[in-house]
mmCIF file of C-alpha atoms in Angstrom:
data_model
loop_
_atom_site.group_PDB
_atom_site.id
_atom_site.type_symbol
_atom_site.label_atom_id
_atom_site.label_comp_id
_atom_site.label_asym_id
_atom_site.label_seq_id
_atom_site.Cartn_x
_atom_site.Cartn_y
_atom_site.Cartn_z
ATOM 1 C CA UNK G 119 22.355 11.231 -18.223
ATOM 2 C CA UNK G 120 22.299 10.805 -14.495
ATOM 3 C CA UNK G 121 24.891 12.063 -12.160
ATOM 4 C CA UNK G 122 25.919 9.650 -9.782
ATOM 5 C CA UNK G 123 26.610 10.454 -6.153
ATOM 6 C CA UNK G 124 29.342 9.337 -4.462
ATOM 7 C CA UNK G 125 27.876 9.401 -0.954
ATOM 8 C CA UNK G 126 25.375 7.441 -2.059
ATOM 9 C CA UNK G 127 27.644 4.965 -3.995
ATOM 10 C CA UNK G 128 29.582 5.133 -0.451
ATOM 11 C CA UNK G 129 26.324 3.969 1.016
ATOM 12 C CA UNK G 130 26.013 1.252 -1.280
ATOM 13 C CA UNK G 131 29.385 -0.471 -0.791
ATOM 14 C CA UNK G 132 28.271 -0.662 3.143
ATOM 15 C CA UNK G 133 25.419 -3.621 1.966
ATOM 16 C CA UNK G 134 27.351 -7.005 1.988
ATOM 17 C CA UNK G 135 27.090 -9.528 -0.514
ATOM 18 C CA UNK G 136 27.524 -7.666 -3.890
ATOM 19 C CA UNK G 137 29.651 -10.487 -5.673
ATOM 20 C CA UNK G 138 26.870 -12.921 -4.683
ATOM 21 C CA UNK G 139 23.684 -11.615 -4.838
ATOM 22 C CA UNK G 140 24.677 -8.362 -7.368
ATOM 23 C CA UNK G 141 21.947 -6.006 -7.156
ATOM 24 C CA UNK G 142 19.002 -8.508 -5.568
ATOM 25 C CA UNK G 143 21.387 -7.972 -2.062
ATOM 26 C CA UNK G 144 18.593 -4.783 -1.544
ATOM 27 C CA UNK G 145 15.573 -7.119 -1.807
ATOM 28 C CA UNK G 146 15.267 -8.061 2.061
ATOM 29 C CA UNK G 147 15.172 -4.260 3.137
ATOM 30 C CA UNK G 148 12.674 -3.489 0.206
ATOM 31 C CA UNK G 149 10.587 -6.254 1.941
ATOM 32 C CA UNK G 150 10.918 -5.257 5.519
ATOM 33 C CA UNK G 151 9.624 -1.912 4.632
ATOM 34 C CA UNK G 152 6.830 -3.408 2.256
ATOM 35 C CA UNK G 153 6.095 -5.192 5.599
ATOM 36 C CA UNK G 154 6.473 -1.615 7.453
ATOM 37 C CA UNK G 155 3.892 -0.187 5.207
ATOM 38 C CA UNK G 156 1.233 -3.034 5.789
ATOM 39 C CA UNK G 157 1.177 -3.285 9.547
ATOM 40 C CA UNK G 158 0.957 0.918 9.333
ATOM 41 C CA UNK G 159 -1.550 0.954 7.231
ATOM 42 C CA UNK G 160 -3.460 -1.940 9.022
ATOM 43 C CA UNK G 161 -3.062 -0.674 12.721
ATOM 44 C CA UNK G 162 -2.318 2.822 12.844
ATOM 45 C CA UNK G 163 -5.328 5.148 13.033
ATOM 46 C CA UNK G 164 -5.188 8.652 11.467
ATOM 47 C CA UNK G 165 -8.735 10.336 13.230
ATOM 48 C CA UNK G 166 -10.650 7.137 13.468
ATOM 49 C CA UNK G 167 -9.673 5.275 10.659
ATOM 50 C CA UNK G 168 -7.127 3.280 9.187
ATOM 51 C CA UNK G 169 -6.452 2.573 5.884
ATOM 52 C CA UNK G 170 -8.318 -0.778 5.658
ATOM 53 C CA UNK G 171 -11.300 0.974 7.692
ATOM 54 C CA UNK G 172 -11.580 3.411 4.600
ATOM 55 C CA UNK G 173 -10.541 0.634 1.933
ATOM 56 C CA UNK G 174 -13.553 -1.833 2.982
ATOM 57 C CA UNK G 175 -16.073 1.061 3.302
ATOM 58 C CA UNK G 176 -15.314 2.286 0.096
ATOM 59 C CA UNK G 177 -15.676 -0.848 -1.630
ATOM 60 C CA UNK G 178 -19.183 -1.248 -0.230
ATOM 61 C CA UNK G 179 -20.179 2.021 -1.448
ATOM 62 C CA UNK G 180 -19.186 0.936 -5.037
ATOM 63 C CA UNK G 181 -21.028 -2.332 -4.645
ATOM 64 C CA UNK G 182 -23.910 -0.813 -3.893
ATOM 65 C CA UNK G 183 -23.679 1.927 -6.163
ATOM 66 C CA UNK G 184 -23.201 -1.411 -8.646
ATOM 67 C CA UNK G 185 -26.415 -2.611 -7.370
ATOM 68 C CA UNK G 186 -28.540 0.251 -7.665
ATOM 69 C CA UNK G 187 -27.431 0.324 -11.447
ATOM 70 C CA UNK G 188 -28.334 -2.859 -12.193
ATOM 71 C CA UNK G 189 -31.470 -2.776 -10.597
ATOM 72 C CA UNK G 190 -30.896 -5.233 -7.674
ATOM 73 C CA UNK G 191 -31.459 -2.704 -4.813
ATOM 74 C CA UNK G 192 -34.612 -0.661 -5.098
ATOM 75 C CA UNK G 193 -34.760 2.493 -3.252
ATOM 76 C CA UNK G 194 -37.335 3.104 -0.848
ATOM 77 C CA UNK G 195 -38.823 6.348 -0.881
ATOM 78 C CA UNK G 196 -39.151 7.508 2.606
ATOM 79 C CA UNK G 197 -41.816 10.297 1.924
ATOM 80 C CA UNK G 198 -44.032 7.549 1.372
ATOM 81 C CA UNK G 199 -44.941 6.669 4.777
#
């Protein structure tokens, strides 16, 4: 079903601790780059935003969208003045 590589199974045998840990000896890397990914996304700006910039507004919008469904938030009509 799948063909396996040997470079990659060469690449494989260079992480220590396969009779203890078995296949859980990968976990710290996955977690550094998890940890990677979250300082990225929390300080690196792509234009003027960074991911969290874009998260939180986006999750305003929705509330308020929310609101003005339910009826909370009435619109004011600025033609009114």
């Amino acid at each position: 079903m799948f063909i396996k590589s040997k470079t990659v199974r060469s690449l494989l045998r260079f992480v220590p601790g396969k009779r203890r840990f078995g296949s859980y000896r990968f976990l710290p890397i996955f977690f550094c780059i998890g940890g990677v990914m979250e300082w990225i996304m929390i300080n690196v700006r792509i234009g003027k935003e960074t991911f969290y910039d874009v998260y939180r507004r986006k999750r305003s919008e929705r509330e308020y969208q929310q609101k003005i469904t339910d009826g909370l938030v009435v619109l004011q009509d600025p033609a009114a003045k």
